[in-house]
Amino acid sequence: MSDTPFGFGLPPEEPEDGDEGKKKDQQSGGEQGPANLFGFGLPGAGGFGGPGADNPLAAMFGSLNPTDLGAAFQQLGQMLSYEGGPVNWDMAKQIARQTVSQGTSDGVKDASVGPAERTAVQEAVRLADLWLDDATSLPSGSGTAVAWSRAEWVEATLPAWQELVDPVAERVGAAMGDVLPEEMQAMAGPLIGMMRSMGGAMFGTQIGQAVGVLAGEVVGSTDIGLPLGPAGKAALLPVNVDAFGKDLGVPKDEVRLYLALREAAHQRLFAHVPWLRSHLFGAVDGYARGIKVDTAKLEDVVGQFDPQNPEQLQDALQQGMFQPEDTPEQKTALARLETALALVEGWVDAVVHAAAKPRLSSADALRETLRRRRATGGPAEQTFATLIGLELRPRRLRDASRLWASLTDARGVDGRDALWAHPDMLPTATDLDDPDGFVHREQLDFSELDKMLGEAASGSGEKPNLHKDTEDGKGDDTE
């Protein structure tokens, strides 16, 4: 990735003559203070053509040549005319596609997937599913196997990114209007709308740039532990699979097959554990709801906003505007998310290793490479860390993998996979500290519980009170 976060330009440098230079710049109509809201002159105060007013458009575009001027006006029009949600997803898609078309830093360009590559991916996923049949009781979840270009990955995953990012962006959009004094909100209504439009564009630009960079690195649709693609589609990106295996000293077919095993294992889990997707996305949303916007910093940004320097908004988004609240609820939400990601990735790691170890000589090396790749993070983790202070990284992947392996030894494949029947049956963060204690603990049988509820409902029309002991203080029906 470039040194400049998400491809944005750096803020203007300070004048060489320090504070004196700033004063001269302000006198010449450059940077303006908070009294001149958003950098525009107000009617009756020398603004909009009055004495001493500036022409922000001339200042913004005056130095451009005619060709660049047309493009700049087009981009400005897109920013200010946007009236959708908190993120301009049309712009995000456009930026992501542009980023993909530029290629990765190592010079590898995107390319359309040919028939031979599609066939190779389909055969790898088909073989992977056969091997996984011996390693898990969950049936295949790959209705189709597809080979995507980077651009196709962008198109297929944007809906999931929208679901993940919109809740936080909505908080920022609302905060932009709330930081103004009430007496100024009516007067500045159009400008607030402009700010929100530009905020949507800034978010769209950031997300688009990050998704475009991520498209140059991912090898499938589940790299970050979340189902980003359409349900039932096991996807690999041949150009990125080749780049991933380039310096590993492992045959290309083995690399493709191992990555197909991981993709197919994720698909089985998400297809046959119906509550899992909403559980993961809900954990992200629950954490996001605990994020508070640094209103003091936002007030400073809005009060001094200068249309000649729109980078101020994007700088604010990148430099700690979002702060997780140090509350028990927020800590619980973070622990819930980190544990869920670790359990998903740990299960996939254990199942894939069980399937690959007897068949691939490179299984151990590929496993360790993938573990390190997830541990060090990448654009996805950086995107969320920047936007909402959240890293989508399974910090306890190795602990979770060991726990799942121990469960396999103690209870067999069926007993291990039966824990996915209900979220309350899964190990907790505490259980990752004491895997032996969890492995040998008696587990609630939710299938029998559901059967009892069904029989009671059909017989009497009422469900039994399963919480009676709990209410009396004599017991508890949770772990």
CSV table of C-alpha atoms in Angstrom, one decimal:
chain,number,residue,atom,x,y,z
A,1,MET,CA,0.0,0.0,0.0
A,2,SER,CA,1.1,3.5,-0.5
A,3,ASP,CA,2.4,5.7,2.4
A,4,THR,CA,-0.6,7.9,1.9
A,5,PRO,CA,-3.6,6.2,3.6
A,6,PHE,CA,-6.2,5.0,1.1
A,7,GLY,CA,-4.6,7.0,-1.7
A,8,PHE,CA,-5.5,10.5,-0.4
A,9,GLY,CA,-3.3,13.5,-0.8
A,10,LEU,CA,-1.6,15.1,2.2
A,11,PRO,CA,-2.9,18.3,3.7
A,12,PRO,CA,-1.2,21.5,2.5
A,13,GLU,CA,2.1,22.3,4.1
A,14,GLU,CA,2.5,25.1,6.6
A,15,PRO,CA,3.7,28.5,5.2
A,16,GLU,CA,7.5,28.8,5.3
A,17,ASP,CA,7.3,32.0,7.3
A,18,GLY,CA,5.2,30.4,10.1
A,19,ASP,CA,2.4,32.5,11.8
A,20,GLU,CA,3.2,35.5,9.7
A,21,GLY,CA,2.6,33.5,6.6
A,22,LYS,CA,-0.8,32.3,8.0
A,23,LYS,CA,-1.8,35.9,8.7
A,24,LYS,CA,-0.9,37.0,5.2
A,25,ASP,CA,-2.8,34.0,3.8
A,26,GLN,CA,-5.9,34.8,5.8
A,27,GLN,CA,-5.7,38.5,4.7
A,28,SER,CA,-5.5,37.3,1.1
A,29,GLY,CA,-8.6,35.2,1.4
A,30,GLY,CA,-7.1,31.8,2.0
A,31,GLU,CA,-7.8,30.1,5.3
A,32,GLN,CA,-10.7,31.5,7.3
A,33,GLY,CA,-11.5,31.1,11.0
A,34,PRO,CA,-14.6,29.6,12.7
A,35,ALA,CA,-16.5,33.0,12.5
A,36,ASN,CA,-16.7,32.5,8.7
A,37,LEU,CA,-18.5,29.1,8.7
A,38,PHE,CA,-17.4,26.6,6.2
A,39,GLY,CA,-15.0,29.1,4.6
A,40,PHE,CA,-17.9,30.8,2.7
A,41,GLY,CA,-18.9,34.4,3.2
A,42,LEU,CA,-22.4,34.9,4.6
A,43,PRO,CA,-25.0,37.3,3.1
A,44,GLY,CA,-24.6,40.8,4.5
A,45,ALA,CA,-21.2,40.1,5.9
A,46,GLY,CA,-19.1,40.6,2.8
A,47,GLY,CA,-20.1,37.2,1.4
A,48,PHE,CA,-21.5,35.9,-1.9
A,49,GLY,CA,-20.1,38.8,-4.0
A,50,GLY,CA,-20.0,41.4,-1.3
A,51,PRO,CA,-16.9,43.5,-0.5
A,52,GLY,CA,-13.9,41.4,0.1
A,53,ALA,CA,-15.6,38.1,-0.8
A,54,ASP,CA,-13.6,35.3,-2.4
A,55,ASN,CA,-14.7,33.1,-5.2
A,56,PRO,CA,-14.2,29.6,-3.8
A,57,LEU,CA,-14.7,27.9,-7.2
A,58,ALA,CA,-12.1,30.1,-8.8
A,59,ALA,CA,-9.7,29.4,-5.9
A,60,MET,CA,-10.4,25.7,-6.2
A,61,PHE,CA,-10.2,25.3,-10.0
A,62,GLY,CA,-8.4,28.4,-11.3
A,63,SER,CA,-5.0,26.7,-11.7
A,64,LEU,CA,-6.4,23.7,-13.6
A,65,ASN,CA,-6.1,23.3,-17.4
A,66,PRO,CA,-9.4,23.1,-19.3
A,67,THR,CA,-9.3,19.2,-19.5
A,68,ASP,CA,-8.7,18.8,-15.8
A,69,LEU,CA,-11.2,21.6,-15.0
A,70,GLY,CA,-14.0,19.6,-16.7
A,71,ALA,CA,-13.2,16.5,-14.7
A,72,ALA,CA,-13.0,18.5,-11.5
A,73,PHE,CA,-16.4,20.1,-12.0
A,74,GLN,CA,-17.8,16.6,-12.8
A,75,GLN,CA,-16.4,15.2,-9.5
A,76,LEU,CA,-17.6,18.2,-7.6
A,77,GLY,CA,-21.1,17.8,-9.1
A,78,GLN,CA,-21.2,14.1,-8.1
A,79,MET,CA,-20.2,15.0,-4.5
A,80,LEU,CA,-22.7,17.9,-4.0
A,81,SER,CA,-25.6,16.3,-5.8
A,82,TYR,CA,-25.6,13.1,-3.9
A,83,GLU,CA,-28.7,12.6,-1.8
A,84,GLY,CA,-28.5,9.0,-0.8
A,85,GLY,CA,-27.4,7.3,2.4
A,86,PRO,CA,-24.4,8.1,4.6
A,87,VAL,CA,-21.9,6.6,2.1
A,88,ASN,CA,-21.9,7.5,-1.6
A,89,TRP,CA,-21.7,3.9,-2.8
A,90,ASP,CA,-21.8,4.8,-6.4
A,91,MET,CA,-18.6,6.7,-5.9
A,92,ALA,CA,-17.2,3.9,-3.8
A,93,LYS,CA,-17.8,1.5,-6.6
A,94,GLN,CA,-16.2,3.8,-9.2
A,95,ILE,CA,-13.1,4.4,-7.0
A,96,ALA,CA,-12.7,0.7,-6.3
A,97,ARG,CA,-12.9,-0.2,-10.0
A,98,GLN,CA,-10.4,2.6,-10.8
A,99,THR,CA,-8.0,1.3,-8.1
A,100,VAL,CA,-8.3,-2.3,-9.4
A,101,SER,CA,-7.6,-1.1,-13.0
A,102,GLN,CA,-4.3,0.5,-11.8
A,103,GLY,CA,-2.9,-2.9,-10.7
A,104,THR,CA,-1.1,-3.8,-7.5
A,105,SER,CA,2.2,-2.3,-6.3
A,106,ASP,CA,4.1,-5.3,-7.7
A,107,GLY,CA,2.8,-4.5,-11.2
A,108,VAL,CA,0.3,-7.3,-11.5
A,109,LYS,CA,-2.8,-6.1,-13.4
A,110,ASP,CA,-6.3,-7.5,-13.3
A,111,ALA,CA,-7.3,-9.7,-16.1
A,112,SER,CA,-10.5,-11.4,-17.3
A,113,VAL,CA,-10.7,-15.1,-16.2
A,114,GLY,CA,-10.3,-17.5,-19.1
A,115,PRO,CA,-12.1,-20.8,-19.6
A,116,ALA,CA,-9.1,-22.9,-18.4
A,117,GLU,CA,-8.9,-21.0,-15.2
A,118,ARG,CA,-12.6,-21.3,-14.5
A,119,THR,CA,-12.4,-25.0,-15.1
A,120,ALA,CA,-9.4,-25.3,-12.8
A,121,VAL,CA,-11.3,-23.5,-10.0
A,122,GLN,CA,-14.4,-25.6,-10.4
A,123,GLU,CA,-12.4,-28.8,-10.3
A,124,ALA,CA,-10.5,-27.7,-7.2
A,125,VAL,CA,-13.6,-26.8,-5.3
A,126,ARG,CA,-15.2,-30.1,-6.3
A,127,LEU,CA,-12.2,-32.1,-5.0
A,128,ALA,CA,-12.1,-29.9,-1.9
A,129,ASP,CA,-15.7,-30.8,-1.1
A,130,LEU,CA,-15.0,-34.5,-1.5
A,131,TRP,CA,-12.1,-34.2,1.0
A,132,LEU,CA,-14.1,-32.2,3.4
A,133,ASP,CA,-16.8,-34.9,3.6
A,134,ASP,CA,-14.4,-36.9,5.8
A,135,ALA,CA,-13.5,-33.9,8.0
A,136,THR,CA,-16.9,-32.4,8.9
A,137,SER,CA,-20.5,-33.5,9.3
A,138,LEU,CA,-21.7,-30.3,7.6
A,139,PRO,CA,-22.7,-31.0,3.9
A,140,SER,CA,-21.4,-29.0,1.0
A,141,GLY,CA,-22.5,-25.4,0.9
A,142,SER,CA,-21.1,-24.6,-2.5
A,143,GLY,CA,-23.9,-24.5,-4.9
A,144,THR,CA,-21.6,-23.2,-7.6
A,145,ALA,CA,-17.9,-22.6,-7.9
A,146,VAL,CA,-16.8,-19.4,-9.6
A,147,ALA,CA,-13.5,-17.8,-10.7
A,148,TRP,CA,-13.6,-14.0,-10.3
A,149,SER,CA,-11.4,-11.3,-11.6
A,150,ARG,CA,-10.6,-8.5,-9.1
A,151,ALA,CA,-13.2,-6.3,-10.6
A,152,GLU,CA,-15.8,-9.0,-10.3
A,153,TRP,CA,-14.9,-9.5,-6.6
A,154,VAL,CA,-15.6,-5.7,-6.1
A,155,GLU,CA,-19.0,-6.0,-7.7
A,156,ALA,CA,-20.0,-9.1,-5.7
A,157,THR,CA,-18.8,-7.9,-2.3
A,158,LEU,CA,-20.0,-4.2,-2.2
A,159,PRO,CA,-23.4,-5.1,-0.7
A,160,ALA,CA,-21.8,-6.8,2.3
A,161,TRP,CA,-19.4,-3.8,2.8
A,162,GLN,CA,-22.5,-1.5,2.7
A,163,GLU,CA,-24.1,-3.5,5.4
A,164,LEU,CA,-21.0,-3.3,7.6
A,165,VAL,CA,-20.1,0.4,7.1
A,166,ASP,CA,-23.4,2.2,6.8
A,167,PRO,CA,-24.2,2.2,10.6
A,168,VAL,CA,-21.0,4.0,11.5
A,169,ALA,CA,-21.2,6.4,8.6
A,170,GLU,CA,-24.7,7.3,9.6
A,171,ARG,CA,-23.5,8.4,13.0
A,172,VAL,CA,-20.9,10.7,11.4
A,173,GLY,CA,-23.5,12.2,9.0
A,174,ALA,CA,-25.8,13.0,11.9
A,175,ALA,CA,-23.0,14.4,14.0
A,176,MET,CA,-22.0,16.8,11.2
A,177,GLY,CA,-25.4,18.6,11.6
A,178,ASP,CA,-25.5,18.3,15.4
A,179,VAL,CA,-22.3,20.2,16.0
A,180,LEU,CA,-23.7,23.5,14.8
A,181,PRO,CA,-25.5,25.8,17.3
A,182,GLU,CA,-29.3,25.6,16.9
A,183,GLU,CA,-29.6,29.2,15.9
A,184,MET,CA,-27.3,28.6,13.0
A,185,GLN,CA,-28.8,25.3,11.8
A,186,ALA,CA,-31.8,27.0,10.0
A,187,MET,CA,-29.5,29.5,8.4
A,188,ALA,CA,-26.9,27.0,7.3
A,189,GLY,CA,-29.4,24.3,6.2
A,190,PRO,CA,-28.1,24.1,2.6
A,191,LEU,CA,-24.5,24.1,3.8
A,192,ILE,CA,-25.3,21.2,6.2
A,193,GLY,CA,-26.7,19.3,3.3
A,194,MET,CA,-23.5,20.1,1.3
A,195,MET,CA,-21.4,18.9,4.3
A,196,ARG,CA,-23.3,15.6,4.5
A,197,SER,CA,-23.0,15.1,0.7
A,198,MET,CA,-19.3,15.7,0.9
A,199,GLY,CA,-19.1,13.4,4.0
A,200,GLY,CA,-20.8,10.7,2.0
A,201,ALA,CA,-18.3,11.2,-0.8
A,202,MET,CA,-15.4,11.1,1.5
A,203,PHE,CA,-16.6,7.9,3.1
A,204,GLY,CA,-17.3,6.5,-0.4
A,205,THR,CA,-13.8,7.5,-1.6
A,206,GLN,CA,-12.2,5.8,1.4
A,207,ILE,CA,-14.2,2.6,1.2
A,208,GLY,CA,-13.7,2.4,-2.5
A,209,GLN,CA,-10.0,2.9,-2.3
A,210,ALA,CA,-9.7,0.3,0.5
A,211,VAL,CA,-11.9,-2.3,-1.3
A,212,GLY,CA,-10.0,-1.8,-4.5
A,213,VAL,CA,-6.7,-2.4,-2.7
A,214,LEU,CA,-8.2,-5.4,-0.9
A,215,ALA,CA,-9.3,-6.8,-4.2
A,216,GLY,CA,-5.6,-7.0,-5.2
A,217,GLU,CA,-4.9,-9.3,-2.3
A,218,VAL,CA,-7.8,-11.6,-1.4
A,219,VAL,CA,-7.9,-15.1,-2.8
A,220,GLY,CA,-11.6,-15.8,-2.2
A,221,SER,CA,-14.8,-14.4,-0.8
A,222,THR,CA,-14.3,-15.3,2.9
A,223,ASP,CA,-10.7,-14.2,3.5
A,224,ILE,CA,-11.6,-11.9,6.5
A,225,GLY,CA,-13.9,-14.5,8.2
A,226,LEU,CA,-17.1,-12.9,7.0
A,227,PRO,CA,-19.3,-14.0,4.1
A,228,LEU,CA,-18.7,-11.1,1.7
A,229,GLY,CA,-20.0,-12.8,-1.5
A,230,PRO,CA,-23.4,-14.2,-2.5
A,231,ALA,CA,-24.6,-17.2,-0.5
A,232,GLY,CA,-23.6,-20.6,-1.9
A,233,LYS,CA,-20.9,-19.3,-4.2
A,234,ALA,CA,-17.4,-20.6,-3.5
A,235,ALA,CA,-15.1,-18.1,-5.3
A,236,LEU,CA,-11.4,-17.9,-6.0
A,237,LEU,CA,-9.5,-15.2,-7.8
A,238,PRO,CA,-7.0,-16.9,-10.1
A,239,VAL,CA,-4.7,-13.9,-10.5
A,240,ASN,CA,-4.4,-13.5,-6.7
A,241,VAL,CA,-4.0,-17.2,-6.1
A,242,ASP,CA,-1.0,-17.2,-8.5
A,243,ALA,CA,0.5,-14.2,-6.7
A,244,PHE,CA,-0.1,-15.8,-3.3
A,245,GLY,CA,1.8,-19.0,-4.2
A,246,LYS,CA,4.5,-17.3,-6.3
A,247,ASP,CA,7.4,-17.5,-3.8
A,248,LEU,CA,6.2,-20.4,-1.6
A,249,GLY,CA,7.9,-23.2,-3.5
A,250,VAL,CA,4.7,-25.2,-3.6
A,251,PRO,CA,3.1,-26.5,-6.8
A,252,LYS,CA,0.4,-24.2,-8.2
A,253,ASP,CA,-2.2,-26.9,-8.1
A,254,GLU,CA,-1.6,-27.6,-4.4
A,255,VAL,CA,-1.9,-24.0,-3.5
A,256,ARG,CA,-5.2,-23.7,-5.5
A,257,LEU,CA,-6.5,-26.8,-3.8
A,258,TYR,CA,-5.6,-25.7,-0.3
A,259,LEU,CA,-7.3,-22.3,-0.8
A,260,ALA,CA,-10.3,-24.1,-2.3
A,261,LEU,CA,-10.5,-26.2,0.9
A,262,ARG,CA,-10.7,-23.1,3.0
A,263,GLU,CA,-13.3,-21.4,0.8
A,264,ALA,CA,-15.4,-24.5,0.7
A,265,ALA,CA,-15.2,-25.0,4.4
A,266,HIS,CA,-16.3,-21.4,5.0
A,267,GLN,CA,-19.2,-22.0,2.7
A,268,ARG,CA,-20.3,-25.1,4.5
A,269,LEU,CA,-20.3,-23.3,7.8
A,270,PHE,CA,-22.3,-20.3,6.6
A,271,ALA,CA,-24.7,-22.4,4.6
A,272,HIS,CA,-25.7,-24.8,7.3
A,273,VAL,CA,-25.5,-22.6,10.4
A,274,PRO,CA,-28.3,-20.3,9.5
A,275,TRP,CA,-27.8,-17.9,12.5
A,276,LEU,CA,-24.1,-17.4,11.9
A,277,ARG,CA,-24.1,-14.6,9.4
A,278,SER,CA,-26.5,-12.5,11.3
A,279,HIS,CA,-24.5,-13.3,14.5
A,280,LEU,CA,-21.3,-12.0,13.0
A,281,PHE,CA,-22.8,-8.9,11.3
A,282,GLY,CA,-24.7,-8.2,14.5
A,283,ALA,CA,-21.5,-8.4,16.5
A,284,VAL,CA,-20.0,-5.8,14.2
A,285,ASP,CA,-23.1,-3.6,14.4
A,286,GLY,CA,-23.2,-4.0,18.2
A,287,TYR,CA,-19.6,-2.8,18.4
A,288,ALA,CA,-20.2,0.1,16.0
A,289,ARG,CA,-23.2,1.3,18.1
A,290,GLY,CA,-20.8,1.8,21.0
A,291,ILE,CA,-18.5,4.1,19.0
A,292,LYS,CA,-18.8,7.7,19.8
A,293,VAL,CA,-17.8,10.6,17.6
A,294,ASP,CA,-15.2,13.0,18.9
A,295,THR,CA,-17.5,16.0,18.7
A,296,ALA,CA,-14.9,18.5,19.8
A,297,LYS,CA,-12.7,17.5,16.9
A,298,LEU,CA,-15.7,17.4,14.5
A,299,GLU,CA,-16.7,20.9,15.7
A,300,ASP,CA,-13.2,22.2,14.9
A,301,VAL,CA,-13.3,20.6,11.5
A,302,VAL,CA,-16.7,21.9,10.6
A,303,GLY,CA,-16.1,25.3,12.0
A,304,GLN,CA,-12.9,25.8,10.0
A,305,PHE,CA,-14.0,23.9,6.8
A,306,ASP,CA,-12.5,25.4,3.7
A,307,PRO,CA,-13.7,24.3,0.3
A,308,GLN,CA,-10.2,25.0,-1.0
A,309,ASN,CA,-9.0,22.2,1.4
A,310,PRO,CA,-11.6,19.4,1.4
A,311,GLU,CA,-8.8,17.1,2.7
A,312,GLN,CA,-9.7,18.3,6.2
A,313,LEU,CA,-12.7,16.0,6.2
A,314,GLN,CA,-10.8,13.0,5.1
A,315,ASP,CA,-7.9,13.7,7.5
A,316,ALA,CA,-10.4,13.9,10.4
A,317,LEU,CA,-11.9,10.5,9.4
A,318,GLN,CA,-8.4,9.0,9.4
A,319,GLN,CA,-7.1,10.5,12.7
A,320,GLY,CA,-9.0,9.3,15.6
A,321,MET,CA,-12.4,10.8,15.2
A,322,PHE,CA,-14.0,7.6,16.4
A,323,GLN,CA,-13.5,6.4,20.0
A,324,PRO,CA,-14.8,3.2,21.5
A,325,GLU,CA,-16.6,3.8,24.7
A,326,ASP,CA,-15.0,2.2,27.7
A,327,THR,CA,-18.2,0.6,29.0
A,328,PRO,CA,-19.1,-2.9,30.0
A,329,GLU,CA,-21.5,-3.1,27.1
A,330,GLN,CA,-18.7,-2.1,24.6
A,331,LYS,CA,-16.2,-4.5,26.1
A,332,THR,CA,-18.8,-7.3,25.8
A,333,ALA,CA,-19.5,-6.4,22.2
A,334,LEU,CA,-15.8,-6.5,21.3
A,335,ALA,CA,-15.3,-9.8,23.1
A,336,ARG,CA,-18.3,-11.3,21.4
A,337,LEU,CA,-17.0,-10.2,18.0
A,338,GLU,CA,-13.4,-11.3,18.5
A,339,THR,CA,-14.5,-14.7,19.9
A,340,ALA,CA,-16.9,-15.3,17.0
A,341,LEU,CA,-14.2,-14.5,14.4
A,342,ALA,CA,-11.8,-16.8,16.3
A,343,LEU,CA,-14.3,-19.6,16.4
A,344,VAL,CA,-15.1,-19.4,12.7
A,345,GLU,CA,-11.5,-19.2,11.6
A,346,GLY,CA,-10.3,-21.8,14.2
A,347,TRP,CA,-13.0,-24.3,13.0
A,348,VAL,CA,-12.0,-23.7,9.3
A,349,ASP,CA,-8.3,-24.1,10.2
A,350,ALA,CA,-8.9,-27.3,12.1
A,351,VAL,CA,-11.2,-28.9,9.5
A,352,VAL,CA,-9.0,-27.9,6.5
A,353,HIS,CA,-5.9,-29.3,8.2
A,354,ALA,CA,-7.7,-32.6,8.9
A,355,ALA,CA,-8.7,-32.8,5.3
A,356,ALA,CA,-5.4,-31.7,3.8
A,357,LYS,CA,-2.7,-33.2,6.1
A,358,PRO,CA,-3.1,-36.8,4.8
A,359,ARG,CA,-3.2,-35.8,1.2
A,360,LEU,CA,-1.0,-32.7,0.6
A,361,SER,CA,2.7,-32.7,1.5
A,362,SER,CA,2.6,-28.9,1.7
A,363,ALA,CA,-0.3,-28.8,4.1
A,364,ASP,CA,1.7,-27.7,7.2
A,365,ALA,CA,3.6,-25.0,5.3
A,366,LEU,CA,0.4,-23.6,3.7
A,367,ARG,CA,-1.4,-23.7,7.0
A,368,GLU,CA,1.3,-21.6,8.8
A,369,THR,CA,1.4,-19.2,5.9
A,370,LEU,CA,-2.3,-18.6,6.1
A,371,ARG,CA,-2.2,-18.2,9.9
A,372,ARG,CA,0.5,-15.5,9.6
A,373,ARG,CA,-1.3,-13.8,6.9
A,374,ARG,CA,-4.4,-13.5,9.1
A,375,ALA,CA,-2.4,-12.5,12.2
A,376,THR,CA,-0.6,-9.6,10.5
A,377,GLY,CA,-3.8,-8.2,8.9
A,378,GLY,CA,-4.2,-6.3,5.7
A,379,PRO,CA,-6.3,-3.6,4.0
A,380,ALA,CA,-9.6,-5.0,5.5
A,381,GLU,CA,-8.4,-4.7,9.0
A,382,GLN,CA,-6.9,-1.3,8.4
A,383,THR,CA,-10.1,-0.1,6.8
A,384,PHE,CA,-12.2,-0.9,9.8
A,385,ALA,CA,-9.5,0.3,12.2
A,386,THR,CA,-9.5,3.6,10.4
A,387,LEU,CA,-13.3,4.0,10.1
A,388,ILE,CA,-14.5,2.6,13.4
A,389,GLY,CA,-11.5,1.6,15.4
A,390,LEU,CA,-12.2,-2.1,14.8
A,391,GLU,CA,-9.8,-4.7,13.5
A,392,LEU,CA,-11.4,-7.8,11.9
A,393,ARG,CA,-8.6,-10.0,13.1
A,394,PRO,CA,-9.1,-13.4,14.9
A,395,ARG,CA,-6.6,-12.7,17.6
A,396,ARG,CA,-7.1,-16.1,19.2
A,397,LEU,CA,-7.1,-18.2,16.0
A,398,ARG,CA,-4.5,-20.7,17.3
A,399,ASP,CA,-6.4,-21.1,20.6
A,400,ALA,CA,-9.7,-21.7,18.8
A,401,SER,CA,-8.1,-24.2,16.4
A,402,ARG,CA,-6.6,-26.2,19.3
A,403,LEU,CA,-10.0,-26.3,21.1
A,404,TRP,CA,-11.8,-27.5,17.9
A,405,ALA,CA,-9.1,-30.2,17.4
A,406,SER,CA,-9.5,-31.3,21.1
A,407,LEU,CA,-13.2,-31.5,20.6
A,408,THR,CA,-12.7,-33.7,17.6
A,409,ASP,CA,-10.6,-36.1,19.6
A,410,ALA,CA,-13.0,-36.2,22.5
A,411,ARG,CA,-16.4,-36.2,20.8
A,412,GLY,CA,-15.7,-37.0,17.2
A,413,VAL,CA,-16.6,-35.0,14.1
A,414,ASP,CA,-20.3,-35.1,14.7
A,415,GLY,CA,-20.1,-34.1,18.4
A,416,ARG,CA,-17.8,-31.2,17.5
A,417,ASP,CA,-20.0,-29.9,14.7
A,418,ALA,CA,-23.1,-30.3,16.8
A,419,LEU,CA,-22.1,-27.2,18.8
A,420,TRP,CA,-23.0,-25.0,15.8
A,421,ALA,CA,-26.6,-25.9,16.4
A,422,HIS,CA,-27.1,-23.0,18.7
A,423,PRO,CA,-25.0,-19.9,19.6
A,424,ASP,CA,-25.3,-20.6,23.3
A,425,MET,CA,-23.6,-24.0,22.8
A,426,LEU,CA,-20.4,-22.4,21.4
A,427,PRO,CA,-17.2,-21.9,23.5
A,428,THR,CA,-16.8,-18.5,25.0
A,429,ALA,CA,-13.7,-16.4,25.4
A,430,THR,CA,-13.2,-17.9,28.8
A,431,ASP,CA,-13.4,-21.4,27.3
A,432,LEU,CA,-10.5,-20.5,25.0
A,433,ASP,CA,-8.4,-20.0,28.2
A,434,ASP,CA,-9.5,-23.5,29.5
A,435,PRO,CA,-10.1,-25.7,26.5
A,436,ASP,CA,-9.9,-28.9,28.5
A,437,GLY,CA,-12.6,-27.7,30.9
A,438,PHE,CA,-14.9,-27.0,28.0
A,439,VAL,CA,-14.2,-30.2,26.1
A,440,HIS,CA,-15.2,-32.4,29.1
A,441,ARG,CA,-18.1,-30.3,30.3
A,442,GLU,CA,-21.6,-31.5,29.8
A,443,GLN,CA,-23.4,-29.6,27.1
A,444,LEU,CA,-27.0,-28.6,26.8
A,445,ASP,CA,-28.9,-30.6,24.1
A,446,PHE,CA,-30.9,-28.0,22.3
A,447,SER,CA,-32.4,-30.5,19.9
A,448,GLU,CA,-34.1,-32.2,22.8
A,449,LEU,CA,-35.1,-28.9,24.2
A,450,ASP,CA,-36.7,-27.9,20.9
A,451,LYS,CA,-38.5,-31.2,20.8
A,452,MET,CA,-39.9,-30.7,24.2
A,453,LEU,CA,-41.1,-27.2,23.3
A,454,GLY,CA,-42.8,-28.5,20.2
A,455,GLU,CA,-44.6,-31.3,22.0
A,456,ALA,CA,-45.8,-29.0,24.8
A,457,ALA,CA,-47.0,-26.5,22.4
A,458,SER,CA,-49.0,-29.0,20.3
A,459,GLY,CA,-50.5,-30.7,23.4
A,460,SER,CA,-51.5,-27.7,25.5
A,461,GLY,CA,-51.0,-24.7,23.3
A,462,GLU,CA,-48.6,-23.3,25.9
A,463,LYS,CA,-44.8,-23.7,26.3
A,464,PRO,CA,-43.4,-24.9,29.6
A,465,ASN,CA,-41.7,-22.4,31.8
A,466,LEU,CA,-38.1,-23.6,31.4
A,467,HIS,CA,-36.8,-20.7,33.6
A,468,LYS,CA,-38.7,-21.6,36.7
A,469,ASP,CA,-35.7,-22.7,38.7
A,470,THR,CA,-33.8,-19.7,37.5
A,471,GLU,CA,-36.5,-17.3,38.6
A,472,ASP,CA,-36.6,-19.0,42.0
A,473,GLY,CA,-32.9,-18.5,42.3
A,474,LYS,CA,-32.3,-22.3,42.3
A,475,GLY,CA,-30.6,-22.8,39.0
A,476,ASP,CA,-29.7,-21.4,35.7
A,477,ASP,CA,-30.3,-22.7,32.2
A,478,THR,CA,-27.2,-21.1,30.7
A,479,GLU,CA,-23.6,-22.0,30.8
